[in-house]
GROMACS .gro file of C-alpha atoms in nm:
model
  165
    1MET     CA    1   8.876  11.338   7.887
    2SER     CA    2   8.512  11.386   7.809
    3ARG     CA    3   8.397  11.479   7.461
    4ASP     CA    4   8.320  11.834   7.577
    5GLY     CA    5   8.688  11.895   7.658
    6ARG     CA    6   8.661  11.874   8.036
    7GLY     CA    7   8.907  11.633   8.193
    8THR     CA    8   9.108  11.558   8.499
    9GLY     CA    9   9.463  11.616   8.602
   10VAL     CA   10   9.577  11.895   8.369
   11GLY     CA   11   9.471  12.229   8.502
   12ALA     CA   12   9.172  12.406   8.350
   13GLY     CA   13   9.133  12.170   8.055
   14GLY     CA   14   9.310  12.378   7.789
   15ALA     CA   15   9.623  12.162   7.803
   16GLU     CA   16   9.412  11.849   7.772
   17ARG     CA   17   9.231  11.981   7.467
   18ALA     CA   18   9.567  12.065   7.306
   19SER     CA   19   9.706  11.721   7.393
   20HIS     CA   20   9.393  11.566   7.239
   21ARG     CA   21   9.464  11.751   6.915
   22THR     CA   22   9.839  11.696   6.922
   23GLY     CA   23   9.928  11.343   7.025
   24THR     CA   24   9.949  11.050   7.259
   25ALA     CA   25  10.217  10.804   7.367
   26VAL     CA   26  10.235  10.508   7.602
   27LEU     CA   27  10.511  10.429   7.850
   28LEU     CA   28  10.511  10.049   7.883
   29VAL     CA   29  10.703   9.900   8.175
   30ASN     CA   30  10.766   9.532   8.247
   31ASP     CA   31  10.803   9.363   8.585
   32ALA     CA   32  11.184   9.396   8.558
   33GLY     CA   33  11.147   9.776   8.542
   34GLN     CA   34  11.245   9.795   8.174
   35TYR     CA   35  11.085  10.028   7.920
   36LEU     CA   36  10.956   9.925   7.579
   37LEU     CA   37  11.092  10.158   7.312
   38HIS     CA   38  11.015  10.178   6.943
   39LEU     CA   39  11.287  10.265   6.689
   40ARG     CA   40  11.122  10.507   6.449
   41ASP     CA   41  11.171  10.500   6.074
   42ASN     CA   42  11.433  10.739   5.939
   43VAL     CA   43  11.214  10.892   5.671
   44PRO     CA   44  11.112  11.250   5.597
   45GLY     CA   45  10.779  11.377   5.726
   46ILE     CA   46  10.763  11.203   6.063
   47CYS     CA   47  10.839  11.337   6.409
   48HIS     CA   48  11.188  11.254   6.532
   49PRO     CA   49  11.293  11.012   6.256
   50GLY     CA   50  11.554  10.750   6.345
   51THR     CA   51  11.509  10.788   6.722
   52TRP     CA   52  11.397  10.556   7.001
   53SER     CA   53  11.056  10.663   7.120
   54LEU     CA   54  10.732  10.548   7.277
   55ILE     CA   55  10.446  10.394   7.080
   56GLY     CA   56  10.191  10.661   6.999
   57GLY     CA   57  10.051  10.904   6.751
   58ARG     CA   58   9.793  11.167   6.668
   59PRO     CA   59   9.416  11.139   6.695
   60GLU     CA   60   9.203  11.067   6.393
   61GLY     CA   61   8.886  11.275   6.373
   62GLU     CA   62   8.732  11.332   6.715
   63GLU     CA   63   8.912  11.049   6.897
   64SER     CA   64   8.974  11.096   7.267
   65PRO     CA   65   9.330  11.043   7.393
   66GLU     CA   66   9.222  10.701   7.526
   67GLU     CA   67   9.077  10.602   7.188
   68THR     CA   68   9.387  10.730   7.010
   69ILE     CA   69   9.638  10.536   7.221
   70THR     CA   70   9.426  10.220   7.202
   71ARG     CA   71   9.424  10.244   6.822
   72GLU     CA   72   9.795  10.330   6.799
   73LEU     CA   73   9.894  10.033   7.019
   74ARG     CA   74   9.686   9.800   6.801
   75GLU     CA   75   9.815   9.946   6.472
   76GLU     CA   76  10.184   9.978   6.563
   77ALA     CA   77  10.237   9.676   6.787
   78GLY     CA   78   9.929   9.453   6.767
   79LEU     CA   79   9.862   9.510   7.138
   80ALA     CA   80   9.535   9.553   7.327
   81LEU     CA   81   9.622   9.649   7.684
   82PRO     CA   82   9.357   9.714   7.949
   83GLY     CA   83   9.430   9.936   8.245
   84LEU     CA   84   9.627  10.215   8.075
   85ARG     CA   85   9.618  10.532   8.283
   86ARG     CA   86   9.707  10.891   8.213
   87TYR     CA   87  10.056  10.959   8.339
   88ALA     CA   88  10.186  11.296   8.215
   89VAL     CA   89  10.135  11.570   7.960
   90VAL     CA   90  10.460  11.681   7.800
   91PRO     CA   91  10.555  11.940   7.538
   92GLY     CA   92  10.644  11.805   7.196
   93THR     CA   93  10.695  11.921   6.839
   94GLY     CA   94  10.543  11.833   6.505
   95PRO     CA   95  10.716  11.665   6.210
   96ASP     CA   96  10.877  11.999   6.123
   97GLY     CA   97  11.058  11.991   6.459
   98VAL     CA   98  10.927  12.337   6.538
   99ALA     CA   99  10.547  12.345   6.574
  100PRO     CA  100  10.472  12.323   6.946
  101GLY     CA  101  10.219  12.082   7.090
  102LEU     CA  102  10.143  11.858   7.382
  103ILE     CA  103  10.157  11.481   7.419
  104GLN     CA  104   9.933  11.290   7.659
  105VAL     CA  105  10.148  11.006   7.792
  106PHE     CA  106   9.975  10.697   7.926
  107LEU     CA  107  10.132  10.438   8.155
  108GLY     CA  108  10.085  10.064   8.125
  109ARG     CA  109  10.237   9.730   8.218
  110TRP     CA  110  10.328   9.457   7.971
  111ASN     CA  111  10.566   9.162   8.005
  112GLY     CA  112  10.576   9.032   7.651
  113ASP     CA  113  10.852   8.956   7.404
  114ALA     CA  114  10.945   9.272   7.212
  115ASP     CA  115  11.088   9.064   6.927
  116ALA     CA  116  10.751   8.892   6.876
  117LEU     CA  117  10.562   9.217   6.814
  118PRO     CA  118  10.451   9.283   6.456
  119ILE     CA  119  10.628   9.584   6.308
  120THR     CA  120  10.386   9.788   6.101
  121GLU     CA  121  10.563  10.120   6.154
  122GLY     CA  122  10.922  10.182   6.249
  123VAL     CA  123  11.215   9.945   6.260
  124MET     CA  124  11.198   9.745   6.586
  125PHE     CA  125  11.086   9.725   6.948
  126ARG     CA  126  11.325   9.662   7.240
  127TRP     CA  127  11.320   9.659   7.619
  128PHE     CA  128  11.573   9.891   7.784
  129ASP     CA  129  11.680   9.957   8.141
  130ALA     CA  130  11.653  10.323   8.236
  131ALA     CA  131  12.034  10.333   8.273
  132MET     CA  132  12.060  10.297   7.893
  133ILE     CA  133  11.851  10.606   7.814
  134ASP     CA  134  12.146  10.845   7.798
  135ARG     CA  135  12.319  10.618   7.546
  136LEU     CA  136  12.026  10.612   7.301
  137VAL     CA  137  11.927  10.867   7.039
  138MET     CA  138  11.592  10.991   7.167
  139CYS     CA  139  11.385  11.305   7.153
  140PRO     CA  140  11.418  11.493   7.484
  141TRP     CA  141  11.057  11.447   7.599
  142THR     CA  142  11.080  11.068   7.571
  143ALA     CA  143  11.400  11.051   7.774
  144ASP     CA  144  11.252  11.288   8.034
  145VAL     CA  145  10.938  11.076   8.076
  146VAL     CA  146  11.139  10.756   8.121
  147ARG     CA  147  11.375  10.922   8.372
  148ARG     CA  148  11.083  11.070   8.566
  149HIS     CA  149  10.903  10.736   8.590
  150ASP     CA  150  11.218  10.545   8.681
  151ARG     CA  151  11.305  10.795   8.954
  152ALA     CA  152  10.953  10.769   9.104
  153ARG     CA  153  10.959  10.388   9.074
  154ARG     CA  154  11.291  10.368   9.258
  155GLU     CA  155  11.177  10.608   9.531
  156THR     CA  156  10.863  10.400   9.585
  157ALA     CA  157  11.066  10.078   9.595
  158ASN     CA  158  11.295  10.236   9.857
  159GLY     CA  159  11.000  10.336  10.074
  160HIS     CA  160  10.998  10.703   9.982
  161ARG     CA  161  10.674  10.873   9.906
  162ASP     CA  162  10.619  10.971   9.542
  163ARG     CA  163  10.672  11.340   9.486
  164PRO     CA  164  10.531  11.528   9.188
  165SER     CA  165  10.795  11.640   8.942
   0.00000   0.00000   0.00000
């Protein structure tokens, strides 16, 4: 998104501006088709405490979504990943569990060792197959994003054309 609020891929730009103000997350997939999830701290004052989620967070100052997710990846996991691309904008809530907002989800590829990542926030990182998603405690938007990506990935692998969800 440009600094003037005009962007691509999310209608007339209003949803992008809201996602810029609200939050970002990154869906990291490895070559085995597994998803890197982050177990959040179970402390008051954070969104979805004690759940498995994606790495991400809110912008600081006038950061763009790209700048925000780059900073969050570095701060939370010590990662610098080129080639992240915008994947989806999903509805989310604030730390109170009520305040509505939007989350710009980015998509990236990484094949590293989750156990070797530094943990500066949260409890741990783990790779999971999409089949495990229903067995984990997750906020609904995170599970939906993983399911959506896995479904599209499987359709592409089976020779079907990707369809928008």
